[in-house]
PDB file of C-alpha atoms in Angstrom:
ATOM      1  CA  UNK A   6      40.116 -41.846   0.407  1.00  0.00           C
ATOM      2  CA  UNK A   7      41.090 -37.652   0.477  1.00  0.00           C
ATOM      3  CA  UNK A   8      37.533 -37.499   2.393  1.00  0.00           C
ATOM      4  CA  UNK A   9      38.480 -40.057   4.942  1.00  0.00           C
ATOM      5  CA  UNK A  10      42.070 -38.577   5.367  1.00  0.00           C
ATOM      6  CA  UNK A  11      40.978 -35.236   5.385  1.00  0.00           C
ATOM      7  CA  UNK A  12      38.833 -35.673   8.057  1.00  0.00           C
ATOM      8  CA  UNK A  13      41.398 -37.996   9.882  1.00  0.00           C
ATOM      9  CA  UNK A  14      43.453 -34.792   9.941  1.00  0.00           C
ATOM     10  CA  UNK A  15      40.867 -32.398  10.981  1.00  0.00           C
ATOM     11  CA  UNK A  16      40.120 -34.449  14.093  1.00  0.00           C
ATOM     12  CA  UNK A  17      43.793 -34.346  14.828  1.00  0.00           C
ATOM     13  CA  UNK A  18      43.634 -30.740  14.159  1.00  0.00           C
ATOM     14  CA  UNK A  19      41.280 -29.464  16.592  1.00  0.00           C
ATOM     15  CA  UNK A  20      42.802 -32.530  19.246  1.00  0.00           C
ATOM     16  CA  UNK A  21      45.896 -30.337  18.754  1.00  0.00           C
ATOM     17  CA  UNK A  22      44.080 -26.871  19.129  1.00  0.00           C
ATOM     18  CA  UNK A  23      42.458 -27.893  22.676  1.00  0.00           C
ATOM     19  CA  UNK A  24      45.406 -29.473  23.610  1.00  0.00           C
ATOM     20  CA  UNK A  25      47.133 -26.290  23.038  1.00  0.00           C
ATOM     21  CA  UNK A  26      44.346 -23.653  24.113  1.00  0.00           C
ATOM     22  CA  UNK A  27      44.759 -25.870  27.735  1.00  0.00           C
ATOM     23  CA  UNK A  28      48.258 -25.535  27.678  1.00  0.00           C
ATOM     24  CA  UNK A  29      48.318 -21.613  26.842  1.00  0.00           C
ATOM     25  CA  UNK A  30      45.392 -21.529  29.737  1.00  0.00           C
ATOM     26  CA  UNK A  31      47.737 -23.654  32.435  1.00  0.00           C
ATOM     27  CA  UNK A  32      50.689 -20.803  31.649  1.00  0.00           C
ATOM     28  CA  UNK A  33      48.387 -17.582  31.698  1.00  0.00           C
ATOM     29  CA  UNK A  34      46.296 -18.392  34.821  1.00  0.00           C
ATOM     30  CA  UNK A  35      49.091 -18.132  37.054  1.00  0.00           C
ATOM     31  CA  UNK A  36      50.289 -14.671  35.589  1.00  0.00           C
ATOM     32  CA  UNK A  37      47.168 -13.401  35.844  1.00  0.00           C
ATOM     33  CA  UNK A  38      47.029 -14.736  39.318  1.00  0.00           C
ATOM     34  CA  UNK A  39      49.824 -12.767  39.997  1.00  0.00           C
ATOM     35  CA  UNK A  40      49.227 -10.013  38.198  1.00  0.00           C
ATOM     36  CA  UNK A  41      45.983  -9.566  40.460  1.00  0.00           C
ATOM     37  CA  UNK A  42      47.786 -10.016  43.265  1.00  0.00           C
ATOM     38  CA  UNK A  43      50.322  -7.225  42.391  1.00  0.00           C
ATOM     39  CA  UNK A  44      47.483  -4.911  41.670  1.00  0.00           C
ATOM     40  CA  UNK A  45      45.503  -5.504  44.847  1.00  0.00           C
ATOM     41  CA  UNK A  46      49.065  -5.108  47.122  1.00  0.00           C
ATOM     42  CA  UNK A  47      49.297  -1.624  45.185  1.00  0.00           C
ATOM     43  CA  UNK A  48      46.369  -0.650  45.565  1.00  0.00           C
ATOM     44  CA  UNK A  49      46.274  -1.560  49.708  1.00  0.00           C
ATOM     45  CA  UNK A  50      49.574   0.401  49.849  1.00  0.00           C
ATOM     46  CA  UNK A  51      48.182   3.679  48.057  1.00  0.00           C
ATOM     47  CA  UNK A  52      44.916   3.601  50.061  1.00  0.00           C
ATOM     48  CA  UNK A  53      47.027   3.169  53.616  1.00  0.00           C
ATOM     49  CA  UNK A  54      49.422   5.920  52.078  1.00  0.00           C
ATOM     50  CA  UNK A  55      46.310   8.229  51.746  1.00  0.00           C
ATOM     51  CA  UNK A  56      45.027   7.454  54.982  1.00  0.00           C
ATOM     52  CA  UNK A  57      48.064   8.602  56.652  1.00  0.00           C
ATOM     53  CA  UNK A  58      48.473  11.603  54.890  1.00  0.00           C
ATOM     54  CA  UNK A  59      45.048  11.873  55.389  1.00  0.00           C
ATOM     55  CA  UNK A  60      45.385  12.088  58.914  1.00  0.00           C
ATOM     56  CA  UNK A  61      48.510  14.169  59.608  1.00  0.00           C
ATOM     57  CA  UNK A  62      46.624  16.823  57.446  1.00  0.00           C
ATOM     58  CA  UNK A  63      43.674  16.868  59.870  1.00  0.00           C
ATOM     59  CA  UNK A  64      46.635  16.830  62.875  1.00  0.00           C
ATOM     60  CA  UNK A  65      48.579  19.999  61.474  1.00  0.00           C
ATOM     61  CA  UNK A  66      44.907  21.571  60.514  1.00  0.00           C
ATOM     62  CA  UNK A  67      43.183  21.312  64.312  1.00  0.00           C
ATOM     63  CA  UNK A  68      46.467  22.752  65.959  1.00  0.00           C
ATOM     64  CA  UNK A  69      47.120  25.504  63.404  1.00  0.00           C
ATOM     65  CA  UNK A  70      42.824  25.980  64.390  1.00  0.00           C
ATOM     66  CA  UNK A  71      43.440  25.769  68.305  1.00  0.00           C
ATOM     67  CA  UNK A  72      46.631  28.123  68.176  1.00  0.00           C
ATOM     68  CA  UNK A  73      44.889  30.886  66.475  1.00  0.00           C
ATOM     69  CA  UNK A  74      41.395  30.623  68.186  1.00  0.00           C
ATOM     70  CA  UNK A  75      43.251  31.231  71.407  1.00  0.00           C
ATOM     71  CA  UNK A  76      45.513  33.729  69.972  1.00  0.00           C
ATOM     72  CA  UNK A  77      42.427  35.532  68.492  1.00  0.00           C
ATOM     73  CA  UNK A  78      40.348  35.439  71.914  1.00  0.00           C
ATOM     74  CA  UNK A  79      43.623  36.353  73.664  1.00  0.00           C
ATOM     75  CA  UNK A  80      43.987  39.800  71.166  1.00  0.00           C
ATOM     76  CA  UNK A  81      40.445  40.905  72.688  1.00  0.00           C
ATOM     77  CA  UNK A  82      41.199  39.423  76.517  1.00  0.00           C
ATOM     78  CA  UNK A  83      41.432  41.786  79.553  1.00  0.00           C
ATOM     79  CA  UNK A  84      42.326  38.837  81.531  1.00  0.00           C
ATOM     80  CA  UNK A  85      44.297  35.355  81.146  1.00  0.00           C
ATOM     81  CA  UNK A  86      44.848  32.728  83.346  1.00  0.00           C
ATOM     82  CA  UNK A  87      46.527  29.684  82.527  1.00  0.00           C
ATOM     83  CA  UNK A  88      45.690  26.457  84.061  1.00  0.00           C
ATOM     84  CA  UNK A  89      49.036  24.343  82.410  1.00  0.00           C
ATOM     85  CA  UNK A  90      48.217  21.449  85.535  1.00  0.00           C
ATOM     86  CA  UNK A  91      45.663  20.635  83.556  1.00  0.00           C
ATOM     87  CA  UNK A  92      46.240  21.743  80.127  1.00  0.00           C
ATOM     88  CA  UNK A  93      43.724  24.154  80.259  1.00  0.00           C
ATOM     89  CA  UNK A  94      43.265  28.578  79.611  1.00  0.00           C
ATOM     90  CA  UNK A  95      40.766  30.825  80.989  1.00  0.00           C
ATOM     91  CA  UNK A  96      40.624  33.941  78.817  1.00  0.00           C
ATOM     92  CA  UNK A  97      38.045  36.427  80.065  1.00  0.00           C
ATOM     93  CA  UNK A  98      37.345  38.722  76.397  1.00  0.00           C
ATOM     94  CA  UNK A  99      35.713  41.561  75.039  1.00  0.00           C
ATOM     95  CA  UNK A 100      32.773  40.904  72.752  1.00  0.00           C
ATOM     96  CA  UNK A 101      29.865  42.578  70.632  1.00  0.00           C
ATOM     97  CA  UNK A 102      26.464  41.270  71.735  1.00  0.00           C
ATOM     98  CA  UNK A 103      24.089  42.314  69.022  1.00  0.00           C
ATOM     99  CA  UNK A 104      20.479  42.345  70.559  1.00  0.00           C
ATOM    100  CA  UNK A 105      17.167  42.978  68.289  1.00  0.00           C
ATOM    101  CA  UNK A 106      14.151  44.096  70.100  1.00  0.00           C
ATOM    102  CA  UNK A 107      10.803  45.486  68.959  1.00  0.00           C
ATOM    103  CA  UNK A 108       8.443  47.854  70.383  1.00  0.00           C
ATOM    104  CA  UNK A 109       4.518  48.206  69.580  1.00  0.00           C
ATOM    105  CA  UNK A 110       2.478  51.361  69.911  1.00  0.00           C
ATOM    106  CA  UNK A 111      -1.299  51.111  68.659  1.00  0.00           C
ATOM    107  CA  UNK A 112      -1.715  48.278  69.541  1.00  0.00           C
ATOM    108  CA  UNK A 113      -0.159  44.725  69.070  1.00  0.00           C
ATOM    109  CA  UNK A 114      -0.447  43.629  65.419  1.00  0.00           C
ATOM    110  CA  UNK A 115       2.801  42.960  63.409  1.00  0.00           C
ATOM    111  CA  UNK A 116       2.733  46.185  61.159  1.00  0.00           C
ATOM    112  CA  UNK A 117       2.440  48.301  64.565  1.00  0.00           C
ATOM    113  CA  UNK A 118       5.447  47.157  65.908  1.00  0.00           C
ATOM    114  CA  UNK A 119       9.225  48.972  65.473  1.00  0.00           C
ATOM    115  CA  UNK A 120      12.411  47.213  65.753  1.00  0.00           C
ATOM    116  CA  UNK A 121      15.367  48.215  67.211  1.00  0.00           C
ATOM    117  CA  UNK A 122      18.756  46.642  66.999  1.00  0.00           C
ATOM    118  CA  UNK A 123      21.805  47.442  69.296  1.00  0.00           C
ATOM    119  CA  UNK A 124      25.380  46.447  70.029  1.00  0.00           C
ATOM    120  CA  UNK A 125      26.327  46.065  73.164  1.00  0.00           C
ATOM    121  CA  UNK A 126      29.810  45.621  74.787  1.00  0.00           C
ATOM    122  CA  UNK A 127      30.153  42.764  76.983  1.00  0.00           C
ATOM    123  CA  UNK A 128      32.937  40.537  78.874  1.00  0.00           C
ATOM    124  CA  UNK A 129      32.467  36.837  77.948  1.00  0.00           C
ATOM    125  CA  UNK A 130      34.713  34.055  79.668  1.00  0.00           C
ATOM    126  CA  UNK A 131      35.769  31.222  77.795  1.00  0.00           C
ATOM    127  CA  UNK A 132      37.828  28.161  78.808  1.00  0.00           C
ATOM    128  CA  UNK A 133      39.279  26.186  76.262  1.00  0.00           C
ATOM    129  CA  UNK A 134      39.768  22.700  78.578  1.00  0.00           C
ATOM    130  CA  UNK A 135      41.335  19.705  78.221  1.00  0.00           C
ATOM    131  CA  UNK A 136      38.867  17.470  79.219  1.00  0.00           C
ATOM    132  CA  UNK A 137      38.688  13.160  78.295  1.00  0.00           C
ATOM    133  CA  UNK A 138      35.150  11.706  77.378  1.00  0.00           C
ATOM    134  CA  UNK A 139      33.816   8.820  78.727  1.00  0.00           C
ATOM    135  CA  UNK A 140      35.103   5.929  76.811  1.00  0.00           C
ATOM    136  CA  UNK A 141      38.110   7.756  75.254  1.00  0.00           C
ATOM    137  CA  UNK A 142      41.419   6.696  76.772  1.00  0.00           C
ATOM    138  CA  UNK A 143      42.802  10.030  75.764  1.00  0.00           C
ATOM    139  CA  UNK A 144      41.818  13.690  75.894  1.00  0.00           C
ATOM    140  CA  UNK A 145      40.798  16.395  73.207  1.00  0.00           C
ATOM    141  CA  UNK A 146      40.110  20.117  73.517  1.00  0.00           C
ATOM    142  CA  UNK A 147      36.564  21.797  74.089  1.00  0.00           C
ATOM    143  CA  UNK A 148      35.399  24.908  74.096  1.00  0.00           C
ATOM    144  CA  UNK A 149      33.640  25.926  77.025  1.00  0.00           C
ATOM    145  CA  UNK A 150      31.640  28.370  79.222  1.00  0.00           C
ATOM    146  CA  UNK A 151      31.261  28.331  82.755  1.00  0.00           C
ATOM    147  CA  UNK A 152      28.482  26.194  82.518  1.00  0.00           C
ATOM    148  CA  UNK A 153      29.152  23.589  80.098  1.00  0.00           C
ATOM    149  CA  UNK A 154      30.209  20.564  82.042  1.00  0.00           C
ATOM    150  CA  UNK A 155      30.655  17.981  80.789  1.00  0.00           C
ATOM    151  CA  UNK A 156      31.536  19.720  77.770  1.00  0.00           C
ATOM    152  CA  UNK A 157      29.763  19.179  74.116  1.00  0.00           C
ATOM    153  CA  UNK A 158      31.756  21.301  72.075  1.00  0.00           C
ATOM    154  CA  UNK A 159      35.322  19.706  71.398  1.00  0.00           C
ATOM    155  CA  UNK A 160      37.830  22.078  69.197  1.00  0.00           C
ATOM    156  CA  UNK A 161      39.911  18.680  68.548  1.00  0.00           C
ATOM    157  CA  UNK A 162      39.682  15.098  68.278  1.00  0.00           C
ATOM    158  CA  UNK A 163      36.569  12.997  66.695  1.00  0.00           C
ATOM    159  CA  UNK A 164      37.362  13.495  62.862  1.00  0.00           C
ATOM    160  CA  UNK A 165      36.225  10.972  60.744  1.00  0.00           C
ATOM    161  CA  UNK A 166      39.446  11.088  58.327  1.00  0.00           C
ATOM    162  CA  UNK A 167      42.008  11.026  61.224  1.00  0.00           C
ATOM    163  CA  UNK A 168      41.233  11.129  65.668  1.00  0.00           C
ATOM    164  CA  UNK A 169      43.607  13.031  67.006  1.00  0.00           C
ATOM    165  CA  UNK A 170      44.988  13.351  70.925  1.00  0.00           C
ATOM    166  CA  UNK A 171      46.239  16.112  73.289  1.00  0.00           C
ATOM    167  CA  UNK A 172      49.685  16.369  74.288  1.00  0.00           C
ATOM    168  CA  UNK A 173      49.884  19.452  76.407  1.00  0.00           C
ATOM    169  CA  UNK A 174      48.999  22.978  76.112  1.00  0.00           C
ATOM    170  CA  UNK A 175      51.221  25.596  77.916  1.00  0.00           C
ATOM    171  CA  UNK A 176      50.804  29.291  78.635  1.00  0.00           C
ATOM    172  CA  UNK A 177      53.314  31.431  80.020  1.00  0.00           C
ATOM    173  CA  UNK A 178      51.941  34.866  80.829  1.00  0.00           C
ATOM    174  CA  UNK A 179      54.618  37.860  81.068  1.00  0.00           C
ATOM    175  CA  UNK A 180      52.253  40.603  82.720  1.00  0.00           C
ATOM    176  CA  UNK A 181      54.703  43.324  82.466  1.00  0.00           C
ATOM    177  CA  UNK A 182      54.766  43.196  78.567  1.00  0.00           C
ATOM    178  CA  UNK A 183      51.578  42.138  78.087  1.00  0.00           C
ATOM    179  CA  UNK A 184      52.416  39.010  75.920  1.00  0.00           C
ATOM    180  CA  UNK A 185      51.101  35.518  75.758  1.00  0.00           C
ATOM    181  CA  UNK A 186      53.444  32.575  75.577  1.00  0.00           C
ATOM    182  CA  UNK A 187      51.901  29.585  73.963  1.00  0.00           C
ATOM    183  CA  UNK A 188      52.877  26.137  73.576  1.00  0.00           C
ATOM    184  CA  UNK A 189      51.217  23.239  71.930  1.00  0.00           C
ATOM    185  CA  UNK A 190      51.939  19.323  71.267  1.00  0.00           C
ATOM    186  CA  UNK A 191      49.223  17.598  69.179  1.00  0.00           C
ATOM    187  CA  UNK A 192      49.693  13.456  68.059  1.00  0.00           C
ATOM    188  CA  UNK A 193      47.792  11.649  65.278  1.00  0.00           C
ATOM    189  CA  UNK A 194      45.812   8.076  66.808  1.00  0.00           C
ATOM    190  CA  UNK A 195      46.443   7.252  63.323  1.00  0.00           C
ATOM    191  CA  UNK A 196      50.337   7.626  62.721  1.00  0.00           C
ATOM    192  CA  UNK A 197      51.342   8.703  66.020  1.00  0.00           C
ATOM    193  CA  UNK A 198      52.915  11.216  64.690  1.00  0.00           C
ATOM    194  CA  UNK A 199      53.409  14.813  66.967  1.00  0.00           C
ATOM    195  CA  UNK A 200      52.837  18.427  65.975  1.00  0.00           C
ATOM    196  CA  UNK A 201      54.016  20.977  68.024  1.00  0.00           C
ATOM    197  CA  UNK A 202      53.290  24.915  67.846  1.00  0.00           C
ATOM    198  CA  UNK A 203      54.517  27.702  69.452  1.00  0.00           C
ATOM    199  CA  UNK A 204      53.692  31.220  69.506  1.00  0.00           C
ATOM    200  CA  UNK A 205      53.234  34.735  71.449  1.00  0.00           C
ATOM    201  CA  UNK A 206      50.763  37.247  71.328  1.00  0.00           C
ATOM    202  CA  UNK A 207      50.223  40.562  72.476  1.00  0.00           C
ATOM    203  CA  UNK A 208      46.926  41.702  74.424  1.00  0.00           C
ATOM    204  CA  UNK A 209      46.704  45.647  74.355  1.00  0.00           C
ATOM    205  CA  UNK A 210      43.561  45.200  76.888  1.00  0.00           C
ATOM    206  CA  UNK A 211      45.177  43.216  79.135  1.00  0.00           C
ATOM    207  CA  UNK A 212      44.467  44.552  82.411  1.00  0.00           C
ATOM    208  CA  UNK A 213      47.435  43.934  85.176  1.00  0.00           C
ATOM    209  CA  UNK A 214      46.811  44.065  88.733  1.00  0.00           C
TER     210      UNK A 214
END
């Protein structure tokens, strides 16, 4: 009779247990449910809150690049012309062109020959141009020469971690003191946001008409 009742009440036992491991299950799925949702909303936020700091980084780092690659090239320029109709400069500057040459004597073979390396002071003109590529509906910088059109070196614009757009670049040229006035407006395509820089420089070779 203790065998029949015992078993009797281990039946109920483990009818009680699954009826209770279901009930335990019921309550924690939606928590967890939740809980995973939570995680994946924080998560979403903190990657979109990287992104856009992220991008204004690369914003603040190509105009702090721009402003002092023209204010460098200015330093060495004998002449400046800005071109603010179309966002543009034209800064003719004085450079170093480092040549190697060889001569032979005795012939022609490799350990006959002499080399010879020289610097040579030249005048190299360099636009830095707003110019928009096709399929961009907005424009980035480039570095140019007089023969580089359309232009394949841009100075802004086309980063993987953030694109960023042209505003306006302004020069304002006081020949009398020599100094370079220079304003520029940068935006994020990512946050919209705007940087803007200003800053003068002073060209000792600057040669005034």
């Amino acid at each position: 009779m203790r065998l029949k009742l015992n078993g009797r009440f281990g039946l109920l036992n483990k009818i009680r247990s699954r009826g209770f491991v279901f009930v335990e299950f019921a309550i924690a799925l939606p928590l967890l449910i939740l809980l995973m949702y939570g995680l994946g909303n924080v998560s979403v936020k903190i990657f979109e809150l990287g992104k856009i700091q992220l991008a204004d980084y690369v914003l603040e780092e190509e105009a702090q690049y721009v402003m002092e690659r023209i204010t460098h090239l200015a330093r060495a320029a004998k002449e400046i012309k800005p071109l603010n109709d179309s966002n543009s400069i034209k800064i003719v500057y004085h450079a170093v062109d480092n040549s190697e040459n060889f001569y032979t004597f005795n012939g022609d073979e490799p350990a006959n020959r002499y080399w010879l390396f020289s610097s040579e002071d030249v005048w190299e003109t360099q636009f830095i141009l707003a110019y928009k590529k096709d399929g961009r509906d907005y424009t980035n910088l480039y570095a140019v020469h007089r023969n580089d059109i359309p232009p394949s070196n841009p100075i802004t614009g086309e980063n993987f971690f953030g694109d960023t757009q042209l505003v306006s670049l302004q020069c304002e040229l006081d020949e009398s003191k020599k100094i370079l006035h220079i304003e520029l407006v940068m935006a994020s395509l990512v946050t919209n946001n705007e940087i803007k820089i200003a800053t003068a420089v002073f060209m000792p070779g600057l040669e005034v008409p």
